[in-house]
Amino acid sequence: MSRSIEEELESLRARSLLRRLREISPDPEAMTVTHEGRSLVNFASNDYLGLASAPFLAEAAKAAIDQYGVGSGASRLVCGSRPVHRELEEAVAAFKGAEAALTFSSGYATAVGTLSALAGKDDVLILDKLVHASLVDGARLSGATLRVFPHNHTAKLESHLQWAQNELKDHPDARIFVVTESVFSMDGDRAPLREIVALKERYGALLLLDEAHAVGVVGHQGRGLAERLGVSDRVDLQMGTFSKALGVSGGYLAGKRTIIDLLINRARSFIYSTAPPPALAAAALAALRHLQTDEGERRRQQLVANLKQLAEGLPHGITPERLQSAIVPVILGEEERALSAAAQLQESGLFVPAIRYPTVAKGRARLRITLTALHTAEQISRLTKALSALR
């Protein structure tokens, strides 16, 4: 080897890019974590509605353990499929306005399995530059021709679609896919979804929309941005996770029945994975049902109120143009500066880890603040004051 493992680690350390696991003890109901003996307010969780600590989710999981045991024992195609898996998929499909849905062990497995199953070497995948790493990995694994358009730049997207349509004119069976997120995980902004839907229809493409950070937060009963904009029936593939606002874990893909049937037969991350534990499927089903209740709406409205307080209290110079989600980035540039800011906030009793390359582009290191329905007005006030005091 031309370079040792130790040298690679030292290179990461020298560039302020070395990561280490943090051991924390969470108190989800109080939105705090204990780290290195200190209690810190947690502003890093994706548990936007505070459902991870909800007693009714734990009760649903416990009941499923009593009925089915802890593990599934095999993949879904062998003997691991349980009635609760089917019930969850039927509920997801109804929630997303789709014919059918398929669940996976994680959002990552959903993205990788879906794109590598549906696209091949004769196809073209066109991705927003800021889509999640799992979508990039799935696109690469597919073997399709890849094109990337600048973030939310619909003119460049159309240029790529024109190129793809012309390139494939002699290949009538080839597919063109557009891949984007509805709410972007690091910037918290929304895709211009109506324009993207119109473009994909104009050029005969299929659209995969990742709603991971929108479901539970955006749209009627938290059904996502596609529902909010009235285009759900025009989005071919709706992907999401149970690990953000739903407070559990796992992922799903919703779409036409034929697409789901093809994924069951071709998505390697589905075929060759042990089925998700029935307890997690039961908890996800309980969370999905909760989104559609008055209490679910109360949680969403509390999150909106918390975001309003944060927006009004952010110091001049780091206020986002418009809060579009529960994700609020404070972009600081260099990795060292982001690490220093995170350390200062930790000294103030706040947990906001620095986000660095390769999660974000070089020179775009940041604090990624996330709010939940469980944060208190006092906790948010402490955060805005600490941000104002950053050096």
mmCIF file of C-alpha atoms in Angstrom:
data_model
loop_
_atom_site.group_PDB
_atom_site.id
_atom_site.type_symbol
_atom_site.label_atom_id
_atom_site.label_comp_id
_atom_site.label_asym_id
_atom_site.label_seq_id
_atom_site.Cartn_x
_atom_site.Cartn_y
_atom_site.Cartn_z
ATOM 1 C CA MET A 1 0.000 0.000 0.000
ATOM 2 C CA SER A 2 1.335 3.416 -0.945
ATOM 3 C CA ARG A 3 -0.245 5.037 2.087
ATOM 4 C CA SER A 4 -0.844 3.535 5.523
ATOM 5 C CA ILE A 5 -4.151 3.586 7.382
ATOM 6 C CA GLU A 6 -2.474 5.751 10.034
ATOM 7 C CA GLU A 7 -1.480 8.299 7.374
ATOM 8 C CA GLU A 8 -5.036 8.450 6.078
ATOM 9 C CA LEU A 9 -6.332 9.110 9.586
ATOM 10 C CA GLU A 10 -3.696 11.774 10.160
ATOM 11 C CA SER A 11 -4.686 13.455 6.890
ATOM 12 C CA LEU A 12 -8.296 13.616 8.043
ATOM 13 C CA ARG A 13 -7.205 14.994 11.422
ATOM 14 C CA ALA A 14 -5.053 17.687 9.806
ATOM 15 C CA ARG A 15 -8.007 18.874 7.716
ATOM 16 C CA SER A 16 -10.416 18.918 10.689
ATOM 17 C CA LEU A 17 -12.368 16.090 9.069
ATOM 18 C CA LEU A 18 -11.709 13.248 11.504
ATOM 19 C CA ARG A 19 -14.913 11.939 13.062
ATOM 20 C CA ARG A 20 -15.398 9.944 16.231
ATOM 21 C CA LEU A 21 -18.483 8.335 17.708
ATOM 22 C CA ARG A 22 -20.139 10.234 20.554
ATOM 23 C CA GLU A 23 -21.670 8.226 23.355
ATOM 24 C CA ILE A 24 -24.757 10.014 24.641
ATOM 25 C CA SER A 25 -27.568 9.215 27.032
ATOM 26 C CA PRO A 26 -30.753 10.830 25.718
ATOM 27 C CA ASP A 27 -33.787 12.118 27.549
ATOM 28 C CA PRO A 28 -36.077 12.543 24.508
ATOM 29 C CA GLU A 29 -39.009 13.994 26.437
ATOM 30 C CA ALA A 30 -36.842 16.830 27.753
ATOM 31 C CA MET A 31 -34.951 17.143 24.416
ATOM 32 C CA THR A 32 -31.652 16.770 26.253
ATOM 33 C CA VAL A 33 -28.675 14.450 26.022
ATOM 34 C CA THR A 34 -25.952 13.685 28.527
ATOM 35 C CA HIS A 35 -22.510 13.826 26.915
ATOM 36 C CA GLU A 36 -19.245 13.552 28.821
ATOM 37 C CA GLY A 37 -21.105 14.077 32.069
ATOM 38 C CA ARG A 38 -22.951 17.224 30.961
ATOM 39 C CA SER A 39 -26.637 17.702 30.184
ATOM 40 C CA LEU A 40 -27.076 19.464 26.845
ATOM 41 C CA VAL A 41 -30.212 20.623 25.008
ATOM 42 C CA ASN A 42 -30.378 18.549 21.822
ATOM 43 C CA PHE A 43 -30.761 20.616 18.655
ATOM 44 C CA ALA A 44 -29.491 17.858 16.348
ATOM 45 C CA SER A 45 -32.330 15.308 16.332
ATOM 46 C CA ASN A 46 -34.489 14.515 13.304
ATOM 47 C CA ASP A 47 -37.320 13.484 15.646
ATOM 48 C CA TYR A 48 -39.270 16.545 14.504
ATOM 49 C CA LEU A 49 -42.564 15.708 16.221
ATOM 50 C CA GLY A 50 -41.065 14.154 19.339
ATOM 51 C CA LEU A 51 -42.618 10.771 18.596
ATOM 52 C CA ALA A 52 -39.545 8.656 19.402
ATOM 53 C CA SER A 53 -40.365 8.929 23.106
ATOM 54 C CA ALA A 54 -44.160 8.646 22.733
ATOM 55 C CA PRO A 55 -45.553 5.917 25.036
ATOM 56 C CA PHE A 56 -48.036 4.658 22.432
ATOM 57 C CA LEU A 57 -45.172 3.813 20.044
ATOM 58 C CA ALA A 58 -43.454 1.792 22.775
ATOM 59 C CA GLU A 59 -46.739 0.057 23.569
ATOM 60 C CA ALA A 60 -47.241 -0.882 19.905
ATOM 61 C CA ALA A 61 -43.703 -2.267 19.723
ATOM 62 C CA LYS A 62 -44.120 -4.253 22.950
ATOM 63 C CA ALA A 63 -47.400 -5.756 21.776
ATOM 64 C CA ALA A 64 -45.748 -6.855 18.533
ATOM 65 C CA ILE A 65 -42.860 -8.439 20.456
ATOM 66 C CA ASP A 66 -45.368 -10.360 22.562
ATOM 67 C CA GLN A 67 -47.113 -11.564 19.407
ATOM 68 C CA TYR A 68 -44.213 -12.127 16.999
ATOM 69 C CA GLY A 69 -41.003 -12.149 19.045
ATOM 70 C CA VAL A 70 -38.037 -9.846 18.523
ATOM 71 C CA GLY A 71 -36.588 -10.852 15.149
ATOM 72 C CA SER A 72 -38.186 -11.830 11.854
ATOM 73 C CA GLY A 73 -35.972 -14.853 11.275
ATOM 74 C CA ALA A 74 -35.479 -14.457 7.518
ATOM 75 C CA SER A 75 -35.985 -12.188 4.535
ATOM 76 C CA ARG A 76 -39.488 -11.210 3.474
ATOM 77 C CA LEU A 77 -39.286 -13.577 0.479
ATOM 78 C CA VAL A 78 -38.341 -16.582 2.613
ATOM 79 C CA CYS A 79 -40.403 -16.654 5.807
ATOM 80 C CA GLY A 80 -39.895 -13.244 7.423
ATOM 81 C CA SER A 81 -42.983 -11.434 6.151
ATOM 82 C CA ARG A 82 -45.575 -10.816 8.866
ATOM 83 C CA PRO A 83 -49.107 -9.389 8.708
ATOM 84 C CA VAL A 84 -47.879 -6.160 10.325
ATOM 85 C CA HIS A 85 -45.470 -5.580 7.421
ATOM 86 C CA ARG A 86 -48.376 -5.787 4.975
ATOM 87 C CA GLU A 87 -50.555 -3.546 7.173
ATOM 88 C CA LEU A 88 -47.802 -0.919 7.301
ATOM 89 C CA GLU A 89 -47.325 -0.991 3.528
ATOM 90 C CA GLU A 90 -51.052 -0.636 2.917
ATOM 91 C CA ALA A 91 -51.152 2.313 5.317
ATOM 92 C CA VAL A 92 -48.149 3.973 3.637
ATOM 93 C CA ALA A 93 -49.718 3.578 0.184
ATOM 94 C CA ALA A 94 -52.997 5.128 1.369
ATOM 95 C CA PHE A 95 -51.153 7.942 3.156
ATOM 96 C CA LYS A 96 -49.119 8.790 0.048
ATOM 97 C CA GLY A 97 -51.985 8.353 -2.400
ATOM 98 C CA ALA A 98 -50.224 5.506 -4.211
ATOM 99 C CA GLU A 99 -51.349 2.098 -5.449
ATOM 100 C CA ALA A 100 -48.840 0.201 -3.326
ATOM 101 C CA ALA A 101 -45.760 0.525 -1.139
ATOM 102 C CA LEU A 102 -42.769 -1.561 -0.085
ATOM 103 C CA THR A 103 -40.831 -1.172 3.162
ATOM 104 C CA PHE A 104 -37.078 -1.594 3.627
ATOM 105 C CA SER A 105 -34.788 -1.886 6.640
ATOM 106 C CA SER A 106 -33.578 1.734 6.238
ATOM 107 C CA GLY A 107 -33.883 4.785 4.052
ATOM 108 C CA TYR A 108 -30.428 4.011 2.666
ATOM 109 C CA ALA A 109 -31.522 0.512 1.675
ATOM 110 C CA THR A 110 -34.615 2.005 0.016
ATOM 111 C CA ALA A 111 -32.629 4.395 -2.172
ATOM 112 C CA VAL A 112 -29.905 1.935 -3.130
ATOM 113 C CA GLY A 113 -32.332 -0.911 -3.768
ATOM 114 C CA THR A 114 -34.818 1.140 -5.772
ATOM 115 C CA LEU A 115 -32.447 2.904 -8.157
ATOM 116 C CA SER A 116 -30.237 -0.106 -8.792
ATOM 117 C CA ALA A 117 -33.340 -2.234 -9.499
ATOM 118 C CA LEU A 118 -35.204 0.146 -11.798
ATOM 119 C CA ALA A 119 -32.361 1.731 -13.771
ATOM 120 C CA GLY A 120 -29.691 0.046 -15.875
ATOM 121 C CA LYS A 121 -26.858 0.715 -18.295
ATOM 122 C CA ASP A 122 -29.172 1.892 -21.082
ATOM 123 C CA ASP A 123 -30.955 4.440 -18.872
ATOM 124 C CA VAL A 124 -30.202 8.005 -17.729
ATOM 125 C CA LEU A 125 -30.435 9.279 -14.159
ATOM 126 C CA ILE A 126 -30.541 13.052 -13.586
ATOM 127 C CA LEU A 127 -29.865 14.071 -9.976
ATOM 128 C CA ASP A 128 -30.033 17.321 -8.051
ATOM 129 C CA LYS A 129 -26.493 18.063 -6.857
ATOM 130 C CA LEU A 130 -27.548 18.026 -3.187
ATOM 131 C CA VAL A 131 -29.511 14.764 -3.024
ATOM 132 C CA HIS A 132 -28.694 12.394 -0.177
ATOM 133 C CA ALA A 133 -25.631 10.152 -0.433
ATOM 134 C CA SER A 134 -27.855 7.058 -0.539
ATOM 135 C CA LEU A 135 -29.431 8.269 -3.786
ATOM 136 C CA VAL A 136 -26.000 8.983 -5.261
ATOM 137 C CA ASP A 137 -24.820 5.504 -4.294
ATOM 138 C CA GLY A 138 -27.937 3.882 -5.731
ATOM 139 C CA ALA A 139 -27.493 5.816 -8.964
ATOM 140 C CA ARG A 140 -23.876 4.705 -9.284
ATOM 141 C CA LEU A 141 -24.744 1.077 -8.564
ATOM 142 C CA SER A 142 -27.404 1.099 -11.292
ATOM 143 C CA GLY A 143 -24.816 1.466 -14.051
ATOM 144 C CA ALA A 144 -26.983 4.101 -15.753
ATOM 145 C CA THR A 145 -25.566 7.245 -17.320
ATOM 146 C CA LEU A 146 -25.542 9.975 -14.668
ATOM 147 C CA ARG A 147 -26.098 13.698 -15.048
ATOM 148 C CA VAL A 148 -26.181 16.209 -12.184
ATOM 149 C CA PHE A 149 -27.892 19.600 -12.227
ATOM 150 C CA PRO A 150 -27.043 22.505 -9.877
ATOM 151 C CA HIS A 151 -29.241 22.558 -6.795
ATOM 152 C CA ASN A 152 -32.863 23.422 -7.682
ATOM 153 C CA HIS A 153 -31.736 24.777 -11.086
ATOM 154 C CA THR A 154 -34.669 23.865 -13.310
ATOM 155 C CA ALA A 155 -33.176 25.409 -16.459
ATOM 156 C CA LYS A 156 -30.179 23.089 -16.235
ATOM 157 C CA LEU A 157 -32.492 20.178 -15.433
ATOM 158 C CA GLU A 158 -34.389 20.879 -18.632
ATOM 159 C CA SER A 159 -31.109 21.017 -20.571
ATOM 160 C CA HIS A 160 -30.182 17.576 -19.237
ATOM 161 C CA LEU A 161 -33.655 16.245 -20.081
ATOM 162 C CA GLN A 162 -33.356 17.565 -23.630
ATOM 163 C CA TRP A 163 -29.956 15.900 -23.981
ATOM 164 C CA ALA A 164 -31.237 12.603 -22.594
ATOM 165 C CA GLN A 165 -34.309 12.587 -24.813
ATOM 166 C CA ASN A 166 -32.150 13.158 -27.880
ATOM 167 C CA GLU A 167 -29.529 10.630 -26.766
ATOM 168 C CA LEU A 168 -32.138 7.903 -26.279
ATOM 169 C CA LYS A 169 -34.327 8.605 -29.329
ATOM 170 C CA ASP A 170 -33.170 5.359 -30.947
ATOM 171 C CA HIS A 171 -33.686 3.391 -27.700
ATOM 172 C CA PRO A 172 -37.446 3.396 -27.064
ATOM 173 C CA ASP A 173 -37.178 1.061 -24.063
ATOM 174 C CA ALA A 174 -34.641 3.222 -22.210
ATOM 175 C CA ARG A 175 -35.807 5.200 -19.181
ATOM 176 C CA ILE A 176 -34.993 8.688 -17.946
ATOM 177 C CA PHE A 177 -35.244 9.316 -14.194
ATOM 178 C CA VAL A 178 -35.178 12.625 -12.344
ATOM 179 C CA VAL A 179 -34.092 12.264 -8.704
ATOM 180 C CA THR A 180 -34.578 14.951 -6.074
ATOM 181 C CA GLU A 181 -35.650 15.566 -2.488
ATOM 182 C CA SER A 182 -38.693 17.552 -1.416
ATOM 183 C CA VAL A 183 -36.955 19.015 1.659
ATOM 184 C CA PHE A 184 -33.162 18.870 1.502
ATOM 185 C CA SER A 185 -31.528 17.340 4.549
ATOM 186 C CA MET A 186 -28.637 19.773 5.033
ATOM 187 C CA ASP A 187 -30.106 23.073 3.800
ATOM 188 C CA GLY A 188 -33.719 22.593 4.826
ATOM 189 C CA ASP A 189 -35.001 24.199 1.640
ATOM 190 C CA ARG A 190 -37.664 22.810 -0.701
ATOM 191 C CA ALA A 191 -37.470 21.647 -4.285
ATOM 192 C CA PRO A 192 -39.409 23.621 -6.935
ATOM 193 C CA LEU A 193 -41.577 20.544 -7.241
ATOM 194 C CA ARG A 194 -44.336 21.821 -9.523
ATOM 195 C CA GLU A 195 -41.757 22.917 -12.105
ATOM 196 C CA ILE A 196 -39.871 19.624 -11.837
ATOM 197 C CA VAL A 197 -43.065 17.604 -12.278
ATOM 198 C CA ALA A 198 -43.980 19.641 -15.366
ATOM 199 C CA LEU A 199 -40.515 19.102 -16.856
ATOM 200 C CA LYS A 200 -40.420 15.363 -16.250
ATOM 201 C CA GLU A 201 -43.828 15.047 -17.929
ATOM 202 C CA ARG A 202 -42.773 17.189 -20.882
ATOM 203 C CA TYR A 203 -39.779 14.943 -21.565
ATOM 204 C CA GLY A 204 -41.316 11.585 -20.650
ATOM 205 C CA ALA A 205 -39.160 10.985 -17.578
ATOM 206 C CA LEU A 206 -39.929 9.263 -14.288
ATOM 207 C CA LEU A 207 -39.556 11.195 -11.021
ATOM 208 C CA LEU A 208 -38.193 9.762 -7.765
ATOM 209 C CA LEU A 209 -38.966 12.149 -4.904
ATOM 210 C CA ASP A 210 -37.379 11.627 -1.488
ATOM 211 C CA GLU A 211 -39.811 12.976 1.142
ATOM 212 C CA ALA A 212 -37.742 11.880 4.176
ATOM 213 C CA HIS A 213 -37.621 15.322 5.812
ATOM 214 C CA ALA A 214 -41.077 16.468 4.673
ATOM 215 C CA VAL A 215 -43.345 13.659 5.851
ATOM 216 C CA GLY A 216 -44.878 14.493 9.198
ATOM 217 C CA VAL A 217 -43.957 18.164 8.834
ATOM 218 C CA VAL A 218 -45.283 19.430 5.481
ATOM 219 C CA GLY A 219 -48.735 19.074 3.957
ATOM 220 C CA HIS A 220 -52.166 18.012 5.198
ATOM 221 C CA GLN A 221 -51.639 15.588 8.105
ATOM 222 C CA GLY A 222 -47.931 15.676 7.283
ATOM 223 C CA ARG A 223 -48.348 13.817 3.983
ATOM 224 C CA GLY A 224 -45.424 15.642 2.371
ATOM 225 C CA LEU A 225 -44.649 18.337 -0.168
ATOM 226 C CA ALA A 226 -46.149 16.434 -3.107
ATOM 227 C CA GLU A 227 -49.522 16.409 -1.346
ATOM 228 C CA ARG A 228 -49.088 20.039 -0.229
ATOM 229 C CA LEU A 229 -48.675 21.110 -3.855
ATOM 230 C CA GLY A 230 -51.349 18.770 -5.232
ATOM 231 C CA VAL A 231 -48.983 16.689 -7.403
ATOM 232 C CA SER A 232 -48.891 13.355 -5.539
ATOM 233 C CA ASP A 233 -50.582 11.515 -8.386
ATOM 234 C CA ARG A 234 -47.957 12.871 -10.810
ATOM 235 C CA VAL A 235 -44.910 11.685 -8.835
ATOM 236 C CA ASP A 236 -43.900 8.211 -10.001
ATOM 237 C CA LEU A 237 -41.811 7.133 -7.013
ATOM 238 C CA GLN A 238 -42.303 8.566 -3.523
ATOM 239 C CA MET A 239 -39.588 7.552 -1.105
ATOM 240 C CA GLY A 240 -39.373 8.245 2.609
ATOM 241 C CA THR A 241 -38.285 7.016 6.001
ATOM 242 C CA PHE A 242 -39.837 6.191 9.352
ATOM 243 C CA SER A 243 -36.736 7.467 11.140
ATOM 244 C CA LYS A 244 -37.376 11.215 11.073
ATOM 245 C CA ALA A 245 -40.740 12.698 12.084
ATOM 246 C CA LEU A 246 -42.239 9.242 12.687
ATOM 247 C CA GLY A 247 -39.671 8.499 15.361
ATOM 248 C CA VAL A 248 -38.893 4.870 14.450
ATOM 249 C CA SER A 249 -36.607 3.450 11.713
ATOM 250 C CA GLY A 250 -36.851 1.950 8.253
ATOM 251 C CA GLY A 251 -37.728 3.226 4.798
ATOM 252 C CA TYR A 252 -40.384 2.878 2.120
ATOM 253 C CA LEU A 253 -41.051 3.337 -1.575
ATOM 254 C CA ALA A 254 -44.596 4.111 -2.766
ATOM 255 C CA GLY A 255 -45.767 3.985 -6.374
ATOM 256 C CA LYS A 256 -47.654 1.926 -8.928
ATOM 257 C CA ARG A 257 -48.328 -1.714 -8.107
ATOM 258 C CA THR A 258 -46.202 -2.846 -11.064
ATOM 259 C CA ILE A 259 -43.199 -0.885 -9.766
ATOM 260 C CA ILE A 260 -43.553 -2.391 -6.302
ATOM 261 C CA ASP A 261 -43.838 -5.898 -7.778
ATOM 262 C CA LEU A 262 -40.656 -5.310 -9.772
ATOM 263 C CA LEU A 263 -38.811 -4.083 -6.661
ATOM 264 C CA ILE A 264 -39.858 -7.215 -4.756
ATOM 265 C CA ASN A 265 -38.133 -9.225 -7.466
ATOM 266 C CA ARG A 266 -35.101 -7.039 -8.199
ATOM 267 C CA ALA A 267 -34.212 -4.763 -5.267
ATOM 268 C CA ARG A 268 -31.198 -6.533 -3.770
ATOM 269 C CA SER A 269 -31.296 -4.572 -0.507
ATOM 270 C CA PHE A 270 -34.834 -5.917 -0.021
ATOM 271 C CA ILE A 271 -34.360 -9.463 -1.303
ATOM 272 C CA TYR A 272 -31.191 -10.224 0.646
ATOM 273 C CA SER A 273 -31.991 -8.512 3.961
ATOM 274 C CA THR A 274 -33.697 -10.066 6.945
ATOM 275 C CA ALA A 275 -37.150 -8.538 7.310
ATOM 276 C CA PRO A 276 -37.347 -5.526 9.671
ATOM 277 C CA PRO A 277 -38.382 -6.590 13.194
ATOM 278 C CA PRO A 278 -42.203 -6.729 13.499
ATOM 279 C CA ALA A 279 -41.960 -4.444 16.535
ATOM 280 C CA LEU A 280 -40.507 -1.644 14.391
ATOM 281 C CA ALA A 281 -43.177 -2.132 11.736
ATOM 282 C CA ALA A 282 -45.882 -1.957 14.423
ATOM 283 C CA ALA A 283 -44.395 1.212 15.918
ATOM 284 C CA ALA A 284 -44.122 2.831 12.473
ATOM 285 C CA LEU A 285 -47.765 1.944 11.785
ATOM 286 C CA ALA A 286 -48.807 3.521 15.082
ATOM 287 C CA ALA A 287 -46.818 6.671 14.255
ATOM 288 C CA LEU A 288 -48.338 6.900 10.779
ATOM 289 C CA ARG A 289 -51.838 6.649 12.208
ATOM 290 C CA HIS A 290 -50.975 9.260 14.839
ATOM 291 C CA LEU A 291 -50.048 11.798 12.144
ATOM 292 C CA GLN A 292 -53.676 11.736 11.017
ATOM 293 C CA THR A 293 -55.169 12.567 14.428
ATOM 294 C CA ASP A 294 -55.915 15.856 16.185
ATOM 295 C CA GLU A 295 -52.951 15.213 18.483
ATOM 296 C CA GLY A 296 -50.725 14.759 15.451
ATOM 297 C CA GLU A 297 -51.908 18.138 14.156
ATOM 298 C CA ARG A 298 -51.238 19.700 17.568
ATOM 299 C CA ARG A 299 -47.649 18.489 17.408
ATOM 300 C CA ARG A 300 -47.200 19.958 13.914
ATOM 301 C CA GLN A 301 -48.609 23.306 15.016
ATOM 302 C CA GLN A 302 -46.281 23.369 18.017
ATOM 303 C CA LEU A 303 -43.344 22.756 15.687
ATOM 304 C CA VAL A 304 -44.506 25.672 13.513
ATOM 305 C CA ALA A 305 -44.693 27.915 16.591
ATOM 306 C CA ASN A 306 -41.201 26.865 17.660
ATOM 307 C CA LEU A 307 -39.814 27.630 14.209
ATOM 308 C CA LYS A 308 -41.459 31.059 14.290
ATOM 309 C CA GLN A 309 -39.783 31.821 17.625
ATOM 310 C CA LEU A 310 -36.412 30.709 16.292
ATOM 311 C CA ALA A 311 -36.760 32.785 13.111
ATOM 312 C CA GLU A 312 -37.630 35.894 15.107
ATOM 313 C CA GLY A 313 -34.694 35.412 17.476
ATOM 314 C CA LEU A 314 -31.895 34.512 15.080
ATOM 315 C CA PRO A 315 -29.132 37.147 15.081
ATOM 316 C CA HIS A 316 -28.642 39.358 12.049
ATOM 317 C CA GLY A 317 -26.420 37.812 9.421
ATOM 318 C CA ILE A 318 -27.352 34.163 9.829
ATOM 319 C CA THR A 319 -31.125 34.335 9.371
ATOM 320 C CA PRO A 320 -32.233 32.031 6.531
ATOM 321 C CA GLU A 321 -34.201 33.776 3.789
ATOM 322 C CA ARG A 322 -37.250 31.765 4.675
ATOM 323 C CA LEU A 323 -37.712 28.830 7.019
ATOM 324 C CA GLN A 324 -39.116 26.043 4.865
ATOM 325 C CA SER A 325 -38.673 23.094 7.221
ATOM 326 C CA ALA A 326 -37.522 22.063 10.687
ATOM 327 C CA ILE A 327 -33.894 22.236 9.453
ATOM 328 C CA VAL A 328 -32.063 25.540 9.928
ATOM 329 C CA PRO A 329 -28.481 25.689 8.589
ATOM 330 C CA VAL A 330 -25.962 28.214 9.901
ATOM 331 C CA ILE A 331 -23.277 28.099 7.205
ATOM 332 C CA LEU A 332 -19.861 29.078 8.518
ATOM 333 C CA GLY A 333 -17.520 27.999 5.718
ATOM 334 C CA GLU A 334 -14.325 26.412 6.975
ATOM 335 C CA GLU A 335 -14.336 23.194 8.983
ATOM 336 C CA GLU A 336 -12.322 24.688 11.852
ATOM 337 C CA ARG A 337 -14.809 27.521 12.273
ATOM 338 C CA ALA A 338 -17.771 25.122 12.395
ATOM 339 C CA LEU A 339 -16.011 22.931 14.962
ATOM 340 C CA SER A 340 -15.203 26.002 17.075
ATOM 341 C CA ALA A 341 -18.818 27.210 16.932
ATOM 342 C CA ALA A 342 -20.124 23.771 17.939
ATOM 343 C CA ALA A 343 -17.701 23.743 20.873
ATOM 344 C CA GLN A 344 -18.863 27.208 21.975
ATOM 345 C CA LEU A 345 -22.489 26.111 21.885
ATOM 346 C CA GLN A 346 -21.628 23.007 23.881
ATOM 347 C CA GLU A 347 -20.047 25.240 26.526
ATOM 348 C CA SER A 348 -23.415 27.027 26.651
ATOM 349 C CA GLY A 349 -25.172 23.699 27.257
ATOM 350 C CA LEU A 350 -26.376 23.174 23.683
ATOM 351 C CA PHE A 351 -25.756 20.162 21.450
ATOM 352 C CA VAL A 352 -25.383 21.262 17.803
ATOM 353 C CA PRO A 353 -22.643 19.206 16.075
ATOM 354 C CA ALA A 354 -20.647 20.652 13.185
ATOM 355 C CA ILE A 355 -21.473 19.270 9.734
ATOM 356 C CA ARG A 356 -18.446 19.000 7.458
ATOM 357 C CA TYR A 357 -17.213 17.576 4.155
ATOM 358 C CA PRO A 358 -18.092 15.100 2.679
ATOM 359 C CA THR A 359 -21.607 15.462 4.131
ATOM 360 C CA VAL A 360 -21.590 19.001 2.701
ATOM 361 C CA ALA A 361 -19.334 20.585 0.090
ATOM 362 C CA LYS A 362 -15.863 21.817 0.962
ATOM 363 C CA GLY A 363 -16.037 25.353 2.289
ATOM 364 C CA ARG A 364 -19.692 24.899 3.264
ATOM 365 C CA ALA A 365 -19.246 23.542 6.807
ATOM 366 C CA ARG A 366 -22.082 24.509 9.098
ATOM 367 C CA LEU A 367 -24.137 24.097 12.189
ATOM 368 C CA ARG A 368 -27.277 22.151 11.309
ATOM 369 C CA ILE A 369 -29.966 23.159 13.792
ATOM 370 C CA THR A 370 -33.119 21.077 13.969
ATOM 371 C CA LEU A 371 -36.208 21.938 15.978
ATOM 372 C CA THR A 372 -38.859 19.603 17.320
ATOM 373 C CA ALA A 373 -42.328 19.954 18.755
ATOM 374 C CA LEU A 374 -40.896 19.160 22.201
ATOM 375 C CA HIS A 375 -38.438 22.052 22.419
ATOM 376 C CA THR A 376 -39.531 24.672 24.935
ATOM 377 C CA ALA A 377 -39.580 28.429 24.472
ATOM 378 C CA GLU A 378 -36.823 28.714 27.093
ATOM 379 C CA GLN A 379 -34.598 26.233 25.244
ATOM 380 C CA ILE A 380 -35.056 28.075 21.945
ATOM 381 C CA SER A 381 -34.293 31.402 23.644
ATOM 382 C CA ARG A 382 -31.059 29.929 25.019
ATOM 383 C CA LEU A 383 -30.107 28.835 21.509
ATOM 384 C CA THR A 384 -30.689 32.243 19.878
ATOM 385 C CA LYS A 385 -28.710 33.999 22.609
ATOM 386 C CA ALA A 386 -25.831 31.569 22.229
ATOM 387 C CA LEU A 387 -25.813 32.021 18.448
ATOM 388 C CA SER A 388 -25.602 35.788 18.938
ATOM 389 C CA ALA A 389 -22.556 35.300 21.155
ATOM 390 C CA LEU A 390 -20.593 33.138 18.678
ATOM 391 C CA ARG A 391 -17.073 34.417 18.124
#
